[in-house]
Amino acid sequence: MRKKQAKWFTAMALAILCSIFLSACSNNNGNGNSSSSSSGSGSASPSVSANESEATQEPLEEVTLKMVLLGDKPTDADEVYTELSKMAKKDINANIEVQNLSWGEWSQKYPLLFSSGEDFDLVYVADWTGYQGYAGKNAFLELTEDLLSKNAPITWEKTPKDAWEQAKVNGKVYAVPQAVQENASHSFMIRGDLREKHNIPTIKDMAGLEAYLLAVAQNEKGIIPFGFQLSTEMFIQKYFDKNPQAYTNGSDKSNSALSWNYFTKDGMVAQNLYANDTYKSFASAMSNWQKAGVLSKNALTQKETSAQLFQAGKSAVGALSLDQASNVVAGIKKTHPEWKPEVFMPNVAIVPARFTQNGVSINANSKNPERALMFLDLLKWNKEYFDLTWYGIKGKHWEPSGDDRFISLADAANYPPSGNDPWGWRGTFERWNVEQPDDVVAQLKGYRESFHEYPYGLSFVYSDANVKNENAAINNLAQQYMNPVSVGLADYDTAYAKFEKAANKAGLEKVLTDLQMQIDTFKKNNP
């Protein structure tokens, strides 16, 4: 199959010339171009035309590709992906099936995709989903230059070199990372109507946010002040660091107790997260918020994100990336303008997201890895594919407004913009809602127009190859003892004492020593 596909791609140029002569005797109507023959970017679309198949006499066999995405499935997702499957069937003879892992179940079911040997082809990956760890365990197919250049040629050509470098694990690439450098700022969405009702000034810092949360907790019934979700929103921890311009940030999915600071060479030291000052400050705030009624008593079992609860009118605050938050606020201005939604972005260092903040990997056991890469090339670099998966059906969910803005239509709530995890193929075709504040859009767009230097240690990738068992045991202990602390439901001193005793027996010092050795090697190679 690979030999056929290699010949199929290399015959492109010949096919264009041959089509002139073949058109007279062709069995088709002389218009063999697919529905998505133009990428809209000035680059050739990686689609298959009838003439190309005719020239090689080697049509692709029909296959079905299964893709796993994260997040709750939008109401119209099946309708959207039925249209996508039709396009892919015409272009690369592939039917597309999608499985969604909801936010309430993903952290439990995502690891099972690999441990149970589930049958799928493509999966969303990111630093925060544990990409490096799974790649180190051979869960994903190695993406060689030969495989990429032949089956995803536009992706191979247009993805920055730095992105490929960041996607490497033990010197090998296991994911196609996003192709743009993204502003990684997070933000809080708040209800402007409630802020005004309780005479809270415009929120400019965390003290202002806390005043707003306390006012809601004391005066509003039937709404959670902050529906904090532990599994996806621990990024707020950095807002409690004493040094917001160089906060403690490094972490690894395999063991939540591990931490380091990647802003400076001297600051890169292996740490026990739960013993450092940043976490202690965060834990103290969570305890105070829980006692004041700011957080839910069911925070440990809550399945919805705070952003989902915010959109449903059940939380007075929602935490999201600045990009996503501005999209949500734009939608709420249409559905609930009386809420007067606002976005508050804390003053912390803006760090460009790693290119592996979003990406797509191929299952190591995929039966059709070449076709999966062809499909990914279309998702990333064909504007029709991109628009459909990001914004839904044109004329039903959205309408374009110029090249980089869009207008949400009545059914947009059934397929919210970027609401079905298309982030893995984030790229240059991204649009912004006309309802989004122009200054926010300008900030997000402008950030992508130039390269931003990364902090010293951001490219450091931790491997738990030598301490897998210890990490697994310690991570389980962290969930048992420290997760309740992180939502204010347990006393820090009491819980940490129990965690530290058990973690030390499980090999915490060995794990920290291993981490420090890797950091030291990184420093030696990056003076």
CSV table of C-alpha atoms in Angstrom, one decimal, residues 15-463:
chain,number,residue,atom,x,y,z
A,15,ALA,CA,-1.3,13.7,-14.0
A,16,ILE,CA,-1.8,17.4,-14.7
A,17,LEU,CA,-0.1,17.1,-18.1
A,18,CYS,CA,-1.8,13.8,-18.9
A,19,SER,CA,-5.2,15.1,-18.1
A,20,ILE,CA,-5.0,17.4,-21.2
A,21,PHE,CA,-4.8,14.3,-23.4
A,22,LEU,CA,-7.0,12.0,-21.4
A,23,SER,CA,-9.9,14.4,-21.2
A,24,ALA,CA,-11.2,13.5,-24.6
A,25,CYS,CA,-11.5,9.8,-23.9
A,26,SER,CA,-12.2,10.0,-20.2
A,27,ASN,CA,-15.3,8.2,-18.8
A,28,ASN,CA,-16.0,11.1,-16.5
A,29,ASN,CA,-17.5,14.4,-17.5
A,30,GLY,CA,-14.1,16.1,-17.8
A,31,ASN,CA,-14.4,17.6,-14.3
A,32,GLY,CA,-12.6,15.2,-12.1
A,33,ASN,CA,-11.7,17.7,-9.4
A,34,SER,CA,-12.9,16.9,-5.9
A,35,SER,CA,-15.2,19.1,-3.9
A,36,SER,CA,-12.2,20.5,-2.0
A,37,SER,CA,-9.6,20.9,-4.7
A,38,SER,CA,-8.5,24.3,-3.5
A,39,SER,CA,-7.0,24.9,-0.1
A,40,GLY,CA,-7.5,28.6,-0.4
A,41,SER,CA,-4.0,29.3,0.6
A,42,GLY,CA,-2.2,29.3,-2.6
A,43,SER,CA,-0.8,25.8,-1.9
A,44,ALA,CA,-1.9,22.7,-3.7
A,45,SER,CA,-4.6,20.8,-1.9
A,46,PRO,CA,-3.6,17.3,-0.9
A,47,SER,CA,-6.8,15.9,-2.5
A,48,VAL,CA,-7.1,13.2,-5.0
A,49,SER,CA,-8.7,14.0,-8.4
A,50,ALA,CA,-10.2,11.5,-10.8
A,51,ASN,CA,-7.6,12.3,-13.4
A,52,GLU,CA,-4.8,11.5,-11.0
A,53,SER,CA,-6.2,8.1,-10.2
A,54,GLU,CA,-6.7,7.6,-13.9
A,55,ALA,CA,-3.1,8.5,-14.7
A,56,THR,CA,-1.7,6.0,-12.2
A,57,GLN,CA,-4.5,3.3,-12.7
A,58,GLU,CA,-4.1,2.7,-9.0
A,59,PRO,CA,-7.2,4.0,-7.2
A,60,LEU,CA,-7.0,4.0,-3.4
A,61,GLU,CA,-8.9,1.2,-1.6
A,62,GLU,CA,-11.8,2.3,0.5
A,63,VAL,CA,-11.0,2.5,4.2
A,64,THR,CA,-12.6,3.7,7.4
A,65,LEU,CA,-10.6,6.0,9.7
A,66,LYS,CA,-11.5,6.4,13.3
A,67,MET,CA,-10.5,9.6,15.1
A,68,VAL,CA,-10.7,10.1,18.9
A,69,LEU,CA,-11.4,13.7,20.1
A,70,LEU,CA,-11.7,15.2,23.6
A,71,GLY,CA,-14.7,17.0,25.0
A,72,ASP,CA,-18.4,16.8,25.1
A,73,LYS,CA,-20.0,15.9,21.8
A,74,PRO,CA,-21.9,18.9,20.3
A,75,THR,CA,-25.5,18.3,19.3
A,76,ASP,CA,-24.8,18.6,15.5
A,77,ALA,CA,-21.4,16.9,15.6
A,78,ASP,CA,-22.7,13.8,13.7
A,79,GLU,CA,-24.2,16.0,11.0
A,80,VAL,CA,-20.9,17.9,10.6
A,81,TYR,CA,-18.8,14.8,10.5
A,82,THR,CA,-21.1,13.1,8.0
A,83,GLU,CA,-20.4,16.0,5.6
A,84,LEU,CA,-16.7,15.7,6.4
A,85,SER,CA,-16.8,11.9,5.7
A,86,LYS,CA,-18.4,12.6,2.3
A,87,MET,CA,-15.6,15.0,1.4
A,88,ALA,CA,-12.9,12.5,2.6
A,89,LYS,CA,-14.6,9.7,0.7
A,90,LYS,CA,-14.4,11.7,-2.5
A,91,ASP,CA,-10.9,13.0,-2.0
A,92,ILE,CA,-9.0,10.0,-0.5
A,93,ASN,CA,-11.7,7.2,-0.5
A,94,ALA,CA,-11.9,7.2,3.3
A,95,ASN,CA,-14.9,7.1,5.6
A,96,ILE,CA,-14.5,9.1,8.8
A,97,GLU,CA,-15.8,8.0,12.3
A,98,VAL,CA,-15.3,10.1,15.4
A,99,GLN,CA,-15.3,9.1,19.1
A,100,ASN,CA,-15.7,11.8,21.7
A,101,LEU,CA,-14.3,11.4,25.3
A,102,SER,CA,-16.3,13.8,27.4
A,103,TRP,CA,-14.5,16.1,29.8
A,104,GLY,CA,-16.0,14.1,32.7
A,105,GLU,CA,-14.5,10.9,31.5
A,106,TRP,CA,-11.5,11.6,29.4
A,107,SER,CA,-8.8,11.4,32.2
A,108,GLN,CA,-10.0,7.8,32.9
A,109,LYS,CA,-10.7,6.6,29.4
A,110,TYR,CA,-7.8,8.2,27.5
A,111,PRO,CA,-5.2,5.9,29.0
A,112,LEU,CA,-7.4,2.9,28.2
A,113,LEU,CA,-7.2,3.7,24.5
A,114,PHE,CA,-3.6,2.5,24.6
A,115,SER,CA,-3.6,-0.1,27.4
A,116,SER,CA,-6.6,-2.0,26.0
A,117,GLY,CA,-5.4,-1.9,22.4
A,118,GLU,CA,-8.5,-0.1,21.2
A,119,ASP,CA,-8.9,0.1,17.4
A,120,PHE,CA,-8.5,3.7,16.2
A,121,ASP,CA,-6.3,5.6,13.8
A,122,LEU,CA,-5.9,9.3,14.9
A,123,VAL,CA,-6.1,10.8,18.3
A,124,TYR,CA,-5.8,14.3,19.8
A,125,VAL,CA,-2.6,14.7,21.8
A,126,ALA,CA,-1.0,17.6,23.7
A,127,ASP,CA,1.6,18.2,26.4
A,128,TRP,CA,-1.3,18.3,28.9
A,129,THR,CA,-2.7,14.9,27.8
A,130,GLY,CA,0.7,13.2,28.5
A,131,TYR,CA,1.9,13.0,24.9
A,132,GLN,CA,5.5,12.6,25.7
A,133,GLY,CA,4.8,9.8,28.2
A,134,TYR,CA,2.6,7.8,25.8
A,135,ALA,CA,5.1,8.3,23.0
A,136,GLY,CA,7.8,6.9,25.2
A,137,LYS,CA,5.7,3.8,25.7
A,138,ASN,CA,5.3,3.3,22.0
A,139,ALA,CA,1.6,4.1,21.9
A,140,PHE,CA,2.0,6.2,18.8
A,141,LEU,CA,3.5,5.5,15.4
A,142,GLU,CA,6.8,7.1,14.7
A,143,LEU,CA,6.4,9.7,11.9
A,144,THR,CA,9.5,9.5,9.8
A,145,GLU,CA,10.4,12.1,7.2
A,146,ASP,CA,9.7,9.5,4.4
A,147,LEU,CA,6.2,8.8,5.8
A,148,LEU,CA,5.3,12.5,6.3
A,149,SER,CA,6.8,13.8,3.0
A,150,LYS,CA,4.9,11.2,0.9
A,151,ASN,CA,1.6,11.2,2.7
A,152,ALA,CA,1.3,14.6,4.3
A,153,PRO,CA,3.5,16.7,2.0
A,154,ILE,CA,2.0,20.1,2.8
A,155,THR,CA,2.2,19.4,6.6
A,156,TRP,CA,5.9,18.3,6.2
A,157,GLU,CA,6.7,21.5,4.2
A,158,LYS,CA,4.8,24.1,6.2
A,159,THR,CA,5.2,22.9,9.8
A,160,PRO,CA,8.1,25.0,11.5
A,161,LYS,CA,11.3,23.2,12.3
A,162,ASP,CA,10.9,24.2,15.9
A,163,ALA,CA,7.6,22.4,16.0
A,164,TRP,CA,9.0,19.2,14.8
A,165,GLU,CA,11.8,19.5,17.3
A,166,GLN,CA,9.3,19.9,20.1
A,167,ALA,CA,7.4,16.9,19.0
A,168,LYS,CA,10.4,14.6,19.3
A,169,VAL,CA,10.6,12.1,22.1
A,170,ASN,CA,13.9,10.3,22.4
A,171,GLY,CA,14.9,11.8,19.1
A,172,LYS,CA,11.8,10.6,17.2
A,173,VAL,CA,8.6,12.4,16.1
A,174,TYR,CA,5.3,10.8,17.2
A,175,ALA,CA,2.9,13.6,16.5
A,176,VAL,CA,2.0,16.3,14.0
A,177,PRO,CA,2.0,19.4,16.1
A,178,GLN,CA,0.1,22.6,15.5
A,179,ALA,CA,1.8,24.9,12.9
A,180,VAL,CA,1.3,28.3,14.6
A,181,GLN,CA,2.8,29.8,17.7
A,182,GLU,CA,-0.1,30.5,20.1
A,183,ASN,CA,-0.6,33.0,22.9
A,184,ALA,CA,-1.0,30.7,25.8
A,185,SER,CA,-2.6,33.2,28.1
A,186,HIS,CA,-5.5,32.0,30.3
A,187,SER,CA,-8.3,34.1,31.5
A,188,PHE,CA,-11.5,34.3,33.6
A,189,MET,CA,-15.0,35.0,32.2
A,190,ILE,CA,-17.2,36.8,34.6
A,191,ARG,CA,-20.8,38.0,34.7
A,192,GLY,CA,-20.7,41.8,34.3
A,193,ASP,CA,-24.3,42.1,35.5
A,194,LEU,CA,-23.5,40.5,38.8
A,195,ARG,CA,-20.3,42.5,39.2
A,196,GLU,CA,-22.3,45.7,38.7
A,197,LYS,CA,-25.2,44.5,40.9
A,198,HIS,CA,-22.8,44.1,43.8
A,199,ASN,CA,-20.8,47.3,43.2
A,200,ILE,CA,-17.6,45.5,42.4
A,201,PRO,CA,-15.2,47.7,40.3
A,202,THR,CA,-13.9,46.4,36.9
A,203,ILE,CA,-11.7,43.4,37.8
A,204,LYS,CA,-8.0,44.1,37.2
A,205,ASP,CA,-6.3,41.6,39.5
A,206,MET,CA,-6.8,38.5,41.6
A,207,ALA,CA,-7.9,40.5,44.6
A,208,GLY,CA,-10.7,42.0,42.5
A,209,LEU,CA,-11.7,38.6,41.3
A,210,GLU,CA,-11.9,37.3,44.9
A,211,ALA,CA,-14.0,40.3,45.9
A,212,TYR,CA,-16.4,39.4,43.1
A,213,LEU,CA,-16.5,35.7,44.0
A,214,LEU,CA,-17.2,36.5,47.7
A,215,ALA,CA,-20.0,38.9,46.7
A,216,VAL,CA,-21.7,36.2,44.6
A,217,ALA,CA,-21.2,33.6,47.3
A,218,GLN,CA,-22.8,35.9,50.0
A,219,ASN,CA,-25.7,37.2,47.9
A,220,GLU,CA,-26.6,34.9,45.0
A,221,LYS,CA,-28.6,31.7,45.3
A,222,GLY,CA,-28.7,28.9,42.8
A,223,ILE,CA,-25.3,29.7,41.2
A,224,ILE,CA,-21.8,28.4,42.0
A,225,PRO,CA,-19.4,31.4,42.3
A,226,PHE,CA,-16.6,29.4,40.7
A,227,GLY,CA,-17.3,25.9,39.3
A,228,PHE,CA,-13.6,25.0,39.3
A,229,GLN,CA,-12.8,21.6,37.7
A,230,LEU,CA,-9.6,20.0,39.0
A,231,SER,CA,-8.7,17.8,36.1
A,232,THR,CA,-8.5,20.6,33.5
A,233,GLU,CA,-8.1,23.9,35.4
A,234,MET,CA,-5.0,23.5,37.6
A,235,PHE,CA,-3.4,26.1,35.4
A,236,ILE,CA,-4.9,28.7,37.7
A,237,GLN,CA,-2.3,27.7,40.3
A,238,LYS,CA,0.2,30.0,38.7
A,239,TYR,CA,-1.9,33.0,39.7
A,240,PHE,CA,-1.0,32.4,43.3
A,241,ASP,CA,2.7,32.4,42.7
A,242,LYS,CA,4.6,35.2,44.5
A,243,ASN,CA,6.5,35.9,41.2
A,244,PRO,CA,3.9,36.1,38.5
A,245,GLN,CA,6.6,36.9,35.9
A,246,ALA,CA,8.5,33.7,36.5
A,247,TYR,CA,6.1,31.3,38.2
A,248,THR,CA,6.8,27.6,38.9
A,249,ASN,CA,5.3,25.8,36.0
A,250,GLY,CA,7.0,22.7,34.7
A,251,SER,CA,5.0,19.5,35.3
A,252,ASP,CA,4.4,16.0,34.0
A,253,LYS,CA,1.2,14.0,33.5
A,254,SER,CA,2.8,10.8,34.8
A,255,ASN,CA,3.3,12.2,38.3
A,256,SER,CA,1.5,15.4,39.5
A,257,ALA,CA,4.0,15.7,42.4
A,258,LEU,CA,6.8,16.6,40.1
A,259,SER,CA,7.6,20.3,39.3
A,260,TRP,CA,10.3,22.7,38.1
A,261,ASN,CA,10.6,26.3,37.0
A,262,TYR,CA,11.6,26.6,33.4
A,263,PHE,CA,12.1,30.4,33.2
A,264,THR,CA,15.8,30.4,34.1
A,265,LYS,CA,18.6,28.0,34.1
A,266,ASP,CA,19.2,28.4,37.8
A,267,GLY,CA,15.5,28.0,38.5
A,268,MET,CA,15.4,24.6,36.9
A,269,VAL,CA,15.5,22.4,40.0
A,270,ALA,CA,13.5,19.2,40.6
A,271,GLN,CA,10.8,20.0,43.1
A,272,ASN,CA,8.0,18.3,45.0
A,273,LEU,CA,5.1,20.4,43.8
A,274,TYR,CA,3.0,19.9,46.9
A,275,ALA,CA,5.9,21.1,49.1
A,276,ASN,CA,6.6,24.4,47.3
A,277,ASP,CA,5.4,27.8,48.1
A,278,THR,CA,3.2,28.2,45.0
A,279,TYR,CA,1.1,25.2,45.8
A,280,LYS,CA,0.8,26.2,49.5
A,281,SER,CA,-0.5,29.6,48.5
A,282,PHE,CA,-2.9,28.0,46.0
A,283,ALA,CA,-4.1,25.5,48.6
A,284,SER,CA,-4.7,28.2,51.2
A,285,ALA,CA,-6.8,30.2,48.7
A,286,MET,CA,-8.8,27.1,47.8
A,287,SER,CA,-9.4,26.4,51.5
A,288,ASN,CA,-10.6,29.9,52.1
A,289,TRP,CA,-12.8,29.8,49.0
A,290,GLN,CA,-14.4,26.5,50.0
A,291,LYS,CA,-15.2,27.8,53.5
A,292,ALA,CA,-16.7,30.9,52.0
A,293,GLY,CA,-18.9,29.0,49.6
A,294,VAL,CA,-17.0,30.0,46.5
A,295,LEU,CA,-16.3,26.4,45.4
A,296,SER,CA,-18.7,23.5,45.1
A,297,LYS,CA,-18.8,20.9,47.8
A,298,ASN,CA,-18.9,18.4,44.9
A,299,ALA,CA,-15.8,19.8,43.2
A,300,LEU,CA,-14.0,16.4,43.3
A,301,THR,CA,-16.7,14.6,41.4
A,302,GLN,CA,-17.8,17.5,39.1
A,303,LYS,CA,-17.7,16.5,35.5
A,304,GLU,CA,-18.4,19.8,33.8
A,305,THR,CA,-15.7,22.5,33.3
A,306,SER,CA,-16.2,25.9,34.8
A,307,ALA,CA,-16.6,27.3,31.3
A,308,GLN,CA,-19.5,24.8,30.6
A,309,LEU,CA,-21.2,25.8,33.9
A,310,PHE,CA,-20.6,29.5,33.1
A,311,GLN,CA,-22.3,29.1,29.7
A,312,ALA,CA,-25.2,27.3,31.4
A,313,GLY,CA,-25.7,30.0,33.9
A,314,LYS,CA,-24.6,27.7,36.8
A,315,SER,CA,-21.2,29.3,37.6
A,316,ALA,CA,-20.4,33.0,37.9
A,317,VAL,CA,-16.8,32.4,36.6
A,318,GLY,CA,-15.4,30.3,33.8
A,319,ALA,CA,-11.7,29.7,33.3
A,320,LEU,CA,-10.4,29.2,29.7
A,321,SER,CA,-7.6,30.2,27.4
A,322,LEU,CA,-8.0,33.8,26.2
A,323,ASP,CA,-8.7,32.6,22.7
A,324,GLN,CA,-11.5,30.2,23.8
A,325,ALA,CA,-12.9,32.6,26.3
A,326,SER,CA,-13.3,35.4,23.8
A,327,ASN,CA,-15.3,32.9,21.6
A,328,VAL,CA,-17.5,31.9,24.5
A,329,VAL,CA,-18.2,35.5,25.4
A,330,ALA,CA,-19.1,36.3,21.8
A,331,GLY,CA,-21.7,33.6,21.9
A,332,ILE,CA,-23.1,34.6,25.2
A,333,LYS,CA,-23.6,38.2,24.0
A,334,LYS,CA,-26.1,36.7,21.6
A,335,THR,CA,-27.8,34.2,23.8
A,336,HIS,CA,-27.7,36.1,27.1
A,337,PRO,CA,-26.8,39.7,26.5
A,338,GLU,CA,-28.2,40.6,29.9
A,339,TRP,CA,-25.3,38.8,31.5
A,340,LYS,CA,-22.9,41.4,30.1
A,341,PRO,CA,-20.0,38.9,30.0
A,342,GLU,CA,-16.5,40.2,30.5
A,343,VAL,CA,-13.0,38.7,30.3
A,344,PHE,CA,-10.3,39.2,32.9
A,345,MET,CA,-6.7,38.2,32.2
A,346,PRO,CA,-4.4,38.1,35.2
A,347,ASN,CA,-1.1,39.9,34.9
A,348,VAL,CA,1.4,37.0,34.6
A,349,ALA,CA,4.2,36.4,32.1
A,350,ILE,CA,2.9,35.6,28.7
A,351,VAL,CA,4.6,32.4,27.4
A,352,PRO,CA,4.2,31.2,23.9
A,353,ALA,CA,2.5,27.8,23.9
A,354,ARG,CA,4.7,25.0,22.8
A,355,PHE,CA,3.7,23.7,19.3
A,356,THR,CA,2.8,20.5,21.1
A,357,GLN,CA,0.1,22.3,23.0
A,358,ASN,CA,-2.1,20.8,20.4
A,359,GLY,CA,-1.4,17.9,17.9
A,360,VAL,CA,-2.5,14.7,16.4
A,361,SER,CA,-0.9,11.3,16.7
A,362,ILE,CA,-1.4,8.1,14.7
A,363,ASN,CA,-2.1,4.9,16.7
A,364,ALA,CA,0.9,2.6,16.7
A,365,ASN,CA,-1.6,-0.2,15.7
A,366,SER,CA,-3.4,1.8,13.0
A,367,LYS,CA,-4.2,-0.3,9.9
A,368,ASN,CA,-4.1,2.7,7.7
A,369,PRO,CA,-1.4,5.1,8.9
A,370,GLU,CA,-0.7,6.5,5.4
A,371,ARG,CA,-4.3,7.4,4.7
A,372,ALA,CA,-4.6,8.8,8.2
A,373,LEU,CA,-1.8,11.2,7.4
A,374,MET,CA,-3.5,12.1,4.0
A,375,PHE,CA,-6.6,13.0,6.0
A,376,LEU,CA,-4.7,15.1,8.5
A,377,ASP,CA,-3.0,17.0,5.6
A,378,LEU,CA,-6.5,17.9,4.4
A,379,LEU,CA,-7.7,18.9,7.9
A,380,LYS,CA,-4.8,21.2,8.4
A,381,TRP,CA,-4.3,22.8,4.9
A,382,ASN,CA,-7.6,22.6,3.0
A,383,LYS,CA,-9.7,25.5,4.0
A,384,GLU,CA,-13.1,23.7,3.4
A,385,TYR,CA,-12.1,20.9,5.8
A,386,PHE,CA,-10.7,23.4,8.3
A,387,ASP,CA,-13.8,25.6,8.3
A,388,LEU,CA,-16.2,22.7,8.5
A,389,THR,CA,-14.5,21.1,11.5
A,390,TRP,CA,-13.9,24.3,13.3
A,391,TYR,CA,-17.1,26.2,12.7
A,392,GLY,CA,-19.7,23.7,11.4
A,393,ILE,CA,-21.9,23.9,8.3
A,394,LYS,CA,-21.7,27.2,6.4
A,395,GLY,CA,-25.1,28.7,6.2
A,396,LYS,CA,-26.4,26.8,9.3
A,397,HIS,CA,-23.9,27.3,12.0
A,398,TRP,CA,-21.9,30.2,10.6
A,399,GLU,CA,-21.2,32.6,7.7
A,400,PRO,CA,-17.8,34.0,6.7
A,401,SER,CA,-17.0,37.6,7.2
A,402,GLY,CA,-13.9,38.3,5.2
A,403,ASP,CA,-11.0,35.9,5.3
A,404,ASP,CA,-10.5,35.7,9.1
A,405,ARG,CA,-13.8,36.6,10.8
A,406,PHE,CA,-17.1,34.8,11.0
A,407,ILE,CA,-20.7,35.4,12.0
A,408,SER,CA,-22.4,32.9,14.3
A,409,LEU,CA,-25.9,31.9,13.1
A,410,ALA,CA,-28.9,30.6,15.0
A,411,ASP,CA,-27.7,27.0,15.2
A,412,ALA,CA,-24.2,27.9,16.3
A,413,ALA,CA,-25.0,26.7,19.8
A,414,ASN,CA,-25.4,23.1,18.4
A,415,TYR,CA,-21.9,23.2,17.0
A,416,PRO,CA,-19.9,25.9,18.9
A,417,PRO,CA,-16.9,27.4,17.1
A,418,SER,CA,-13.9,25.3,17.9
A,419,GLY,CA,-16.1,23.3,20.3
A,420,ASN,CA,-15.4,19.8,19.0
A,421,ASP,CA,-11.7,19.6,19.6
A,422,PRO,CA,-10.3,20.7,16.3
A,423,TRP,CA,-7.3,22.1,18.1
A,424,GLY,CA,-5.0,19.3,16.9
A,425,TRP,CA,-5.0,20.8,13.4
A,426,ARG,CA,-4.9,24.5,14.5
A,427,GLY,CA,-3.3,26.6,11.8
A,428,THR,CA,-3.3,29.6,9.6
A,429,PHE,CA,-7.0,29.4,8.5
A,430,GLU,CA,-8.4,30.2,12.0
A,431,ARG,CA,-11.2,32.7,12.1
A,432,TRP,CA,-12.5,35.0,14.9
A,433,ASN,CA,-16.1,35.8,15.6
A,434,VAL,CA,-17.2,39.3,14.6
A,435,GLU,CA,-18.6,39.6,18.1
A,436,GLN,CA,-15.2,39.1,19.7
A,437,PRO,CA,-13.6,42.4,20.9
A,438,ASP,CA,-11.4,43.8,18.2
A,439,ASP,CA,-8.5,44.4,20.7
A,440,VAL,CA,-8.5,40.8,21.8
A,441,VAL,CA,-8.6,39.6,18.2
A,442,ALA,CA,-5.8,42.0,17.3
A,443,GLN,CA,-3.7,40.6,20.2
A,444,LEU,CA,-4.3,37.0,19.3
A,445,LYS,CA,-3.7,37.5,15.6
A,446,GLY,CA,-0.7,39.8,16.1
A,447,TYR,CA,1.0,37.4,18.4
A,448,ARG,CA,1.1,34.8,15.6
A,449,GLU,CA,2.7,37.1,13.1
A,450,SER,CA,6.2,37.0,14.6
A,451,PHE,CA,8.3,34.4,16.4
A,452,HIS,CA,8.5,34.6,20.2
A,453,GLU,CA,11.4,33.2,22.2
A,454,TYR,CA,10.6,30.5,24.6
A,455,PRO,CA,11.8,30.5,28.2
A,456,TYR,CA,15.0,28.7,28.9
A,457,GLY,CA,13.7,25.3,29.9
A,458,LEU,CA,10.4,25.1,28.0
A,459,SER,CA,11.8,22.5,25.6
A,460,PHE,CA,12.8,20.2,28.4
A,461,VAL,CA,10.9,16.9,28.2
A,462,TYR,CA,10.8,14.6,31.2
A,463,SER,CA,10.9,10.8,30.7
